[in-house]
Amino acid sequence: MSIRDPFDPAALADVTLSHKEIRRYSRHLIMPEVGMTGQKRLKAASVLLIGAGGLGSPLAMYLAAAGIGRIGLVDYDTVDYSNLQRQIIHGTKDIGRPKLDSAKERILDINPYVQVDTYEVALTSANALDIFAPYDIVIDGTDNFPTRYLTNDACVLLGKPNVYGSIFRFEGQASVFYAKEGPCYRCLFPEPPPPGLVPSCAEGGVLGVLPGTIGAIQATEAIKLILGVGEPLIGRLLLYDATTMTFDEVRLRKNPNCPICGEQPTITALIDYEQFCGMPAHDHSEFSADEAIAIPAITPRELKARLDAGDAPMILDVREPHEWEISNLAGLGAVLIPKGQILEHLGELDTAREIVVHCKTGARSGDVILELQRYGYRKLLNLAGGINQWARDVDPSLPIY
């Protein structure tokens, strides 16, 4: 299977390779599976990358080096110190820059013959179809469920391959969802997980080299699709475990009742994916409007002022023990009870005493407050921004992680 007929001379009639390009791609050209025709197909191809982060970094660099003629990047974030452990397309000098600026600069340094299109916007139902339309292949390098479902549905509606990848801690997944040839993402995951069940990489962490492995697999699949060689991961889900260095494979079947790619689809246009998933995309608050109203908050500076005035609420840290070792508020009397163990320790929490709950950034602590409210706790405050914001606003001696 390939995205266009590899032997159709009309598709490549206007594609030429300069002497410098021939020298650049010489190790491709001497492979009979690629050759001049294959390299021209790579130059004529266009690939859209959703995200210029962990997966997008190796994807963009390897696709550029391979000679993909047009690469699109969708991202609106800026480079942060915490990105550098895995997002290798960005460097220390890029801290604070838009990711698209540093990514484009690096791509063109690798290969000046590549056209780089940038879309510094949040991908939404209103713009996805227009952004996807000019590209042959879409590659999913996202980190949240609303955008994954949005990417899948837009690809199905436009008839485009969706090269999927996901990473978490030591594990990764990869597949090619192409409704014309096999199942789509919804065939595998008809419903998103309950909100809060699957932590993000920002909360759960990710091994720095893991996106390199999965991103390289995604880049390989895209190149195979363009060249029309080998067997793509259509109808197969590749599972990778870095701790055991093993790859497993799960065969996937197209769901005839799939609401978007099935025999009688009920989804014929893009929907509200944040509502469908019951969670926001990563660019918004971690909570819905109703939840945000139900979660009273206090800023680090407000808490510091109250502590200085002699007010002494209980400070409850709901992070994991290894995070406590990075930074903690033990000097202020903070108590550590990890989020997953809260219900086992209700007896240690006084309903009559005000409790300030905190985590790394305010997401897990908000979940804990919603849970405790179900058990009758009312004097609860979420430390806005978590301990990282406390380090920024109150105590710069604490590290930010």
Short mmCIF file of C-alpha atoms in Angstrom, two decimals:
data_model
loop_
_atom_site.label_atom_id
_atom_site.label_comp_id
_atom_site.label_asym_id
_atom_site.label_seq_id
_atom_site.Cartn_x
_atom_site.Cartn_y
_atom_site.Cartn_z
CA MET A 1 0.00 0.00 0.00
CA SER A 2 1.24 3.50 -0.78
CA ILE A 3 -0.32 6.92 -0.77
CA ARG A 4 0.14 7.29 -4.52
CA ASP A 5 1.06 4.98 -7.40
CA PRO A 6 4.85 4.61 -7.25
CA PHE A 7 5.01 3.91 -10.97
CA ASP A 8 2.85 6.83 -12.08
CA PRO A 9 5.29 9.05 -14.00
CA ALA A 10 2.83 11.94 -14.03
CA ALA A 11 3.02 12.25 -10.25
CA LEU A 12 6.78 12.82 -10.41
CA ALA A 13 7.13 14.53 -13.78
CA ASP A 14 8.11 17.88 -12.32
CA VAL A 15 10.26 16.53 -9.48
CA THR A 16 14.01 16.80 -9.97
CA LEU A 17 17.04 16.19 -7.78
CA SER A 18 20.01 18.52 -7.99
CA HIS A 19 23.57 17.23 -7.90
CA LYS A 20 23.83 18.31 -4.26
CA GLU A 21 20.62 16.46 -3.41
CA ILE A 22 21.85 13.33 -5.17
CA ARG A 23 25.01 13.47 -3.08
CA ARG A 24 22.98 14.13 0.08
CA TYR A 25 20.68 11.15 -0.51
CA SER A 26 23.27 8.80 -2.02
CA ARG A 27 22.76 6.11 0.63
CA HIS A 28 19.09 6.05 -0.28
CA LEU A 29 19.67 6.10 -4.00
CA ILE A 30 21.83 2.98 -4.01
CA MET A 31 19.01 1.03 -2.34
CA PRO A 32 16.84 -0.60 -5.03
CA GLU A 33 13.78 -0.14 -2.80
CA VAL A 34 14.30 3.62 -2.96
CA GLY A 35 16.40 4.65 -5.93
CA MET A 36 15.79 7.84 -7.89
CA THR A 37 12.07 7.20 -8.18
CA GLY A 38 11.64 6.63 -4.44
CA GLN A 39 13.68 9.69 -3.53
CA LYS A 40 11.57 11.79 -5.87
CA ARG A 41 8.48 10.43 -4.17
CA LEU A 42 9.88 11.51 -0.80
CA LYS A 43 10.59 14.97 -2.18
CA ALA A 44 7.07 15.21 -3.63
CA ALA A 45 5.44 14.08 -0.39
CA SER A 46 3.96 16.25 2.34
CA VAL A 47 3.68 15.23 5.99
CA LEU A 48 1.94 17.07 8.83
CA LEU A 49 3.22 16.63 12.39
CA ILE A 50 0.83 17.32 15.25
CA GLY A 51 3.14 18.50 18.00
CA ALA A 52 6.78 19.63 18.06
CA GLY A 53 7.56 17.99 21.39
CA GLY A 54 8.86 14.58 22.43
CA LEU A 55 7.60 12.60 19.44
CA GLY A 56 7.66 15.53 17.05
CA SER A 57 11.38 16.10 17.62
CA PRO A 58 12.77 12.85 16.16
CA LEU A 59 9.95 12.78 13.62
CA ALA A 60 10.78 16.19 12.21
CA MET A 61 14.52 15.61 12.13
CA TYR A 62 14.44 12.16 10.55
CA LEU A 63 11.80 13.09 7.98
CA ALA A 64 13.77 16.18 7.04
CA ALA A 65 16.99 14.19 6.75
CA ALA A 66 15.20 11.60 4.61
CA GLY A 67 14.18 14.28 2.12
CA ILE A 68 10.46 14.75 2.72
CA GLY A 69 9.73 17.78 0.56
CA ARG A 70 7.12 19.48 2.72
CA ILE A 71 6.77 19.21 6.49
CA GLY A 72 3.99 20.93 8.43
CA LEU A 73 4.20 21.53 12.18
CA VAL A 74 1.27 22.26 14.49
CA ASP A 75 2.21 23.57 17.94
CA TYR A 76 1.73 26.73 19.98
CA ASP A 77 3.90 26.03 23.04
CA THR A 78 7.21 27.58 24.05
CA VAL A 79 10.40 25.75 24.96
CA ASP A 80 10.79 25.05 28.67
CA TYR A 81 13.72 23.60 30.62
CA SER A 82 11.64 20.50 31.37
CA ASN A 83 11.37 19.80 27.63
CA LEU A 84 15.10 19.40 27.04
CA GLN A 85 15.34 15.93 28.60
CA ARG A 86 13.52 14.43 25.59
CA GLN A 87 12.58 17.10 23.01
CA ILE A 88 15.91 16.99 21.23
CA ILE A 89 14.99 19.32 18.38
CA HIS A 90 15.23 22.20 20.89
CA GLY A 91 18.31 23.35 22.78
CA THR A 92 19.18 25.34 25.87
CA LYS A 93 19.49 28.50 23.77
CA ASP A 94 15.84 28.06 22.74
CA ILE A 95 14.37 28.38 26.24
CA GLY A 96 11.38 30.70 26.01
CA ARG A 97 11.19 30.61 22.20
CA PRO A 98 8.13 29.30 20.38
CA LYS A 99 8.75 25.62 19.65
CA LEU A 100 7.86 26.17 16.01
CA ASP A 101 10.68 28.71 15.63
CA SER A 102 13.39 26.47 17.07
CA ALA A 103 12.02 23.38 15.31
CA LYS A 104 11.93 25.09 11.91
CA GLU A 105 15.44 26.43 12.40
CA ARG A 106 16.75 22.94 13.22
CA ILE A 107 14.91 21.29 10.32
CA LEU A 108 16.33 23.75 7.80
CA ASP A 109 19.80 23.29 9.29
CA ILE A 110 19.45 19.54 8.71
CA ASN A 111 18.04 19.93 5.21
CA PRO A 112 17.58 23.32 3.50
CA TYR A 113 15.69 21.63 0.65
CA VAL A 114 12.64 21.05 2.87
CA GLN A 115 9.63 23.37 2.85
CA VAL A 116 8.51 23.92 6.45
CA ASP A 117 4.97 25.13 7.15
CA THR A 118 4.15 26.21 10.70
CA TYR A 119 0.76 26.50 12.37
CA GLU A 120 1.11 28.22 15.75
CA VAL A 121 -2.46 27.48 16.80
CA ALA A 122 -4.35 25.05 18.98
CA LEU A 123 -5.74 22.27 16.80
CA THR A 124 -9.55 22.41 17.00
CA SER A 125 -12.61 21.11 15.21
CA ALA A 126 -12.86 24.49 13.50
CA ASN A 127 -9.42 24.39 11.83
CA ALA A 128 -8.32 20.74 11.64
CA LEU A 129 -9.78 19.88 8.23
CA ASP A 130 -8.28 22.97 6.62
CA ILE A 131 -4.87 22.33 8.15
CA PHE A 132 -4.85 18.61 7.26
CA ALA A 133 -6.15 18.97 3.70
CA PRO A 134 -2.89 19.81 1.85
CA TYR A 135 -0.89 16.91 3.34
CA ASP A 136 -0.49 13.29 2.25
CA ILE A 137 0.09 11.89 5.76
CA VAL A 138 -0.72 13.11 9.26
CA ILE A 139 1.44 11.99 12.19
CA ASP A 140 0.00 12.11 15.69
CA GLY A 141 2.54 13.24 18.26
CA THR A 142 0.01 14.55 20.77
CA ASP A 143 -0.26 13.94 24.50
CA ASN A 144 -3.97 14.27 25.21
CA PHE A 145 -7.09 12.33 24.28
CA PRO A 146 -9.24 15.13 22.82
CA THR A 147 -6.58 15.90 20.21
CA ARG A 148 -6.04 12.21 19.43
CA TYR A 149 -9.72 11.68 18.69
CA LEU A 150 -9.83 14.92 16.72
CA THR A 151 -6.80 13.86 14.65
CA ASN A 152 -8.29 10.44 14.00
CA ASP A 153 -11.69 11.72 12.92
CA ALA A 154 -10.26 14.42 10.67
CA CYS A 155 -8.03 11.84 8.96
CA VAL A 156 -10.95 9.46 8.43
CA LEU A 157 -13.14 12.19 6.97
CA LEU A 158 -10.33 13.29 4.63
CA GLY A 159 -9.19 9.75 3.77
CA LYS A 160 -5.64 10.26 5.06
CA PRO A 161 -3.31 7.88 6.95
CA ASN A 162 -2.83 8.70 10.62
CA VAL A 163 0.53 7.49 11.94
CA TYR A 164 -0.09 7.11 15.65
CA GLY A 165 2.32 7.05 18.57
CA SER A 166 2.04 7.45 22.33
CA ILE A 167 4.52 7.34 25.20
CA PHE A 168 4.37 7.08 28.98
CA ARG A 169 7.15 6.40 31.46
CA PHE A 170 8.95 3.35 29.97
CA GLU A 171 6.30 2.24 27.48
CA GLY A 172 5.24 3.26 24.00
CA GLN A 173 2.78 2.35 21.28
CA ALA A 174 2.71 2.84 17.52
CA SER A 175 0.30 2.03 14.71
CA VAL A 176 -1.03 3.33 11.41
CA PHE A 177 -4.73 4.10 11.42
CA TYR A 178 -5.93 4.27 7.82
CA ALA A 179 -9.64 3.73 7.42
CA LYS A 180 -9.33 2.95 3.69
CA GLU A 181 -7.20 -0.07 4.49
CA GLY A 182 -7.97 -1.04 8.10
CA PRO A 183 -9.16 0.14 11.51
CA CYS A 184 -9.06 3.66 12.87
CA TYR A 185 -8.22 4.85 16.38
CA ARG A 186 -11.88 4.65 17.40
CA CYS A 187 -12.00 0.99 16.39
CA LEU A 188 -9.35 0.34 19.04
CA PHE A 189 -10.56 2.86 21.62
CA PRO A 190 -14.31 3.46 21.14
CA GLU A 191 -14.46 5.51 24.34
CA PRO A 192 -11.82 7.63 26.07
CA PRO A 193 -10.68 6.66 29.57
CA PRO A 194 -12.42 8.34 32.51
CA PRO A 195 -10.98 11.80 33.25
CA GLY A 196 -8.01 11.62 35.60
CA LEU A 197 -7.43 7.88 35.16
CA VAL A 198 -4.43 8.24 32.83
CA PRO A 199 -1.90 10.81 34.03
CA SER A 200 -0.09 12.97 31.51
CA CYS A 201 3.65 12.80 30.94
CA ALA A 202 3.92 16.02 32.95
CA GLU A 203 2.42 14.20 35.93
CA GLY A 204 3.67 10.63 35.37
CA GLY A 205 6.98 11.27 33.64
CA VAL A 206 8.60 9.74 30.57
CA LEU A 207 12.02 8.19 29.96
CA GLY A 208 13.94 10.71 27.89
CA VAL A 209 14.98 8.32 25.11
CA LEU A 210 11.53 6.72 24.76
CA PRO A 211 10.09 9.29 22.32
CA GLY A 212 13.18 8.78 20.19
CA THR A 213 12.34 5.11 19.81
CA ILE A 214 8.63 5.61 19.09
CA GLY A 215 9.18 8.71 16.97
CA ALA A 216 11.71 6.85 14.81
CA ILE A 217 9.16 4.06 14.32
CA GLN A 218 6.53 6.60 13.27
CA ALA A 219 8.96 8.22 10.83
CA THR A 220 9.76 4.79 9.38
CA GLU A 221 6.08 4.06 8.86
CA ALA A 222 5.52 7.37 7.09
CA ILE A 223 8.46 6.75 4.76
CA LYS A 224 7.23 3.23 4.00
CA LEU A 225 3.80 4.59 3.11
CA ILE A 226 5.33 7.13 0.74
CA LEU A 227 7.67 4.64 -0.92
CA GLY A 228 5.09 1.86 -1.05
CA VAL A 229 7.50 -0.68 0.43
CA GLY A 230 7.18 -3.24 3.21
CA GLU A 231 4.20 -3.92 5.42
CA PRO A 232 2.91 -0.87 7.31
CA LEU A 233 1.45 -1.08 10.80
CA ILE A 234 -2.11 -0.96 9.46
CA GLY A 235 -4.22 -3.31 11.57
CA ARG A 236 -1.37 -3.81 14.02
CA LEU A 237 -0.57 -2.11 17.32
CA LEU A 238 3.10 -2.25 18.28
CA LEU A 239 3.76 -2.26 22.04
CA TYR A 240 7.22 -1.38 23.33
CA ASP A 241 8.56 -1.87 26.85
CA ALA A 242 11.93 -0.24 27.42
CA THR A 243 12.47 -1.96 30.79
CA THR A 244 12.53 -5.40 29.18
CA MET A 245 13.52 -4.18 25.70
CA THR A 246 10.67 -6.11 24.14
CA PHE A 247 8.24 -5.45 21.33
CA ASP A 248 4.82 -7.08 21.28
CA GLU A 249 2.17 -6.84 18.61
CA VAL A 250 -1.60 -6.86 18.82
CA ARG A 251 -3.65 -7.52 15.69
CA LEU A 252 -6.48 -5.03 15.21
CA ARG A 253 -9.72 -5.45 13.33
CA LYS A 254 -11.90 -2.84 11.75
CA ASN A 255 -15.08 -2.38 13.78
CA PRO A 256 -18.09 -2.55 11.45
CA ASN A 257 -20.01 -0.52 14.04
CA CYS A 258 -17.35 2.17 14.39
CA PRO A 259 -19.19 5.50 14.55
CA ILE A 260 -16.87 7.16 12.03
CA CYS A 261 -15.31 4.48 9.78
CA GLY A 262 -17.92 1.71 10.15
CA GLU A 263 -20.55 0.54 7.73
CA GLN A 264 -23.11 3.09 8.92
CA PRO A 265 -21.15 6.00 10.41
CA THR A 266 -22.96 8.30 12.77
CA ILE A 267 -20.13 10.86 12.95
CA THR A 268 -20.00 12.73 9.66
CA ALA A 269 -18.42 15.95 10.89
CA LEU A 270 -15.97 16.94 13.62
CA ILE A 271 -17.48 17.21 17.09
CA ASP A 272 -16.62 18.82 20.43
CA TYR A 273 -13.79 16.54 21.54
CA GLU A 274 -13.26 18.09 24.95
CA GLN A 275 -16.89 17.37 25.73
CA PHE A 276 -16.63 13.85 24.27
CA CYS A 277 -13.56 13.03 26.36
CA GLY A 278 -14.79 14.84 29.46
CA MET A 279 -11.45 16.58 29.73
CA PRO A 280 -9.76 19.61 28.22
CA ALA A 281 -6.96 19.61 25.72
CA HIS A 282 -3.60 20.40 27.29
CA ASP A 283 -3.78 24.10 26.52
CA HIS A 284 -6.62 24.78 28.95
CA SER A 285 -7.30 24.41 32.64
CA GLU A 286 -7.17 20.87 33.91
CA PHE A 287 -10.82 21.10 34.90
CA SER A 288 -14.16 21.85 33.33
CA ALA A 289 -15.92 25.12 34.17
CA ASP A 290 -18.23 23.38 36.64
CA GLU A 291 -15.33 21.58 38.30
CA ALA A 292 -13.28 24.76 38.52
CA ILE A 293 -16.11 26.47 40.38
CA ALA A 294 -16.23 23.52 42.79
CA ILE A 295 -12.50 23.74 43.53
CA PRO A 296 -11.68 26.76 45.69
CA ALA A 297 -8.08 27.84 45.31
CA ILE A 298 -5.42 29.83 47.07
CA THR A 299 -2.30 31.30 45.49
CA PRO A 300 1.14 30.65 46.97
CA ARG A 301 1.49 34.31 47.94
CA GLU A 302 -1.90 34.25 49.68
CA LEU A 303 -0.94 31.12 51.60
CA LYS A 304 2.41 32.66 52.58
CA ALA A 305 0.65 35.77 53.90
CA ARG A 306 -1.71 33.66 56.01
CA LEU A 307 1.14 31.58 57.40
CA ASP A 308 3.06 34.75 58.28
CA ALA A 309 -0.05 36.05 60.06
CA GLY A 310 -0.14 32.95 62.25
CA ASP A 311 -2.88 31.10 60.40
CA ALA A 312 -2.00 27.42 60.25
CA PRO A 313 -4.08 25.32 57.84
CA MET A 314 -3.04 21.74 57.25
CA ILE A 315 -0.86 21.44 54.14
CA LEU A 316 -1.51 18.17 52.34
CA ASP A 317 0.92 17.03 49.65
CA VAL A 318 -0.66 14.43 47.34
CA ARG A 319 2.38 13.73 45.16
CA GLU A 320 4.44 10.55 45.15
CA PRO A 321 7.30 9.90 47.62
CA HIS A 322 9.97 10.26 44.93
CA GLU A 323 8.58 13.71 44.12
CA TRP A 324 8.70 14.67 47.79
CA GLU A 325 12.44 13.98 47.62
CA ILE A 326 12.78 16.58 44.85
CA SER A 327 11.10 19.37 46.80
CA ASN A 328 8.69 19.61 49.70
CA LEU A 329 7.11 21.92 52.25
CA ALA A 330 8.09 19.83 55.25
CA GLY A 331 9.38 22.95 56.97
CA LEU A 332 5.82 24.28 56.94
CA GLY A 333 4.43 21.09 58.42
CA ALA A 334 3.25 19.55 55.13
CA VAL A 335 1.97 15.97 55.30
CA LEU A 336 2.51 13.55 52.40
CA ILE A 337 -0.38 11.29 51.40
CA PRO A 338 -0.18 10.26 47.71
CA LYS A 339 -3.32 10.78 45.66
CA GLY A 340 -3.92 7.05 45.25
CA GLN A 341 -3.89 6.49 49.01
CA ILE A 342 -6.15 9.33 50.12
CA LEU A 343 -9.21 7.19 50.82
CA GLU A 344 -7.13 4.89 53.01
CA HIS A 345 -6.15 7.85 55.22
CA LEU A 346 -9.42 9.72 55.65
CA GLY A 347 -9.17 9.18 59.39
CA GLU A 348 -6.07 11.39 59.44
CA LEU A 349 -7.88 14.33 57.85
CA ASP A 350 -9.93 16.56 60.16
CA THR A 351 -13.14 17.75 58.47
CA ALA A 352 -13.23 20.72 60.86
CA ARG A 353 -9.76 21.97 59.91
CA GLU A 354 -8.96 23.88 56.75
CA ILE A 355 -6.74 21.88 54.41
CA VAL A 356 -4.58 23.30 51.62
CA VAL A 357 -3.95 20.52 49.11
CA HIS A 358 -1.05 20.67 46.68
CA CYS A 359 0.78 18.61 44.08
CA LYS A 360 3.26 19.54 41.36
CA THR A 361 1.08 21.92 39.32
CA GLY A 362 -2.43 21.80 40.81
CA ALA A 363 -4.04 19.05 38.71
CA ARG A 364 -3.84 16.04 41.03
CA SER A 365 -4.62 18.17 44.07
CA GLY A 366 -7.77 19.39 42.32
CA ASP A 367 -8.81 15.79 41.71
CA VAL A 368 -8.24 15.01 45.39
CA ILE A 369 -10.37 17.96 46.46
CA LEU A 370 -13.24 16.80 44.24
CA GLU A 371 -12.93 13.33 45.78
CA LEU A 372 -12.78 14.61 49.36
CA GLN A 373 -15.83 16.79 48.77
CA ARG A 374 -17.81 13.60 48.12
CA TYR A 375 -16.92 12.48 51.65
CA GLY A 376 -18.12 15.65 53.30
CA TYR A 377 -14.94 17.71 53.42
CA ARG A 378 -15.68 21.36 52.78
CA LYS A 379 -12.74 23.36 54.15
CA LEU A 380 -10.47 22.61 51.21
CA LEU A 381 -8.24 24.88 49.13
CA ASN A 382 -6.19 23.96 46.07
CA LEU A 383 -2.72 25.51 45.95
CA ALA A 384 -2.83 27.16 42.52
CA GLY A 385 0.11 26.07 40.38
CA GLY A 386 1.27 23.57 42.98
CA ILE A 387 4.67 23.44 44.59
CA ASN A 388 6.30 24.61 41.38
CA GLN A 389 4.37 27.89 41.60
CA TRP A 390 5.31 28.14 45.27
CA ALA A 391 8.96 27.88 44.20
CA ARG A 392 8.45 30.63 41.61
CA ASP A 393 6.51 33.05 43.78
CA VAL A 394 7.58 32.38 47.36
CA ASP A 395 10.66 30.21 47.83
CA PRO A 396 13.14 30.24 44.93
CA SER A 397 15.45 27.94 46.89
CA LEU A 398 13.15 25.09 45.91
CA PRO A 399 13.80 23.48 42.50
CA ILE A 400 11.17 23.50 39.77
CA TYR A 401 10.70 20.18 38.04
#
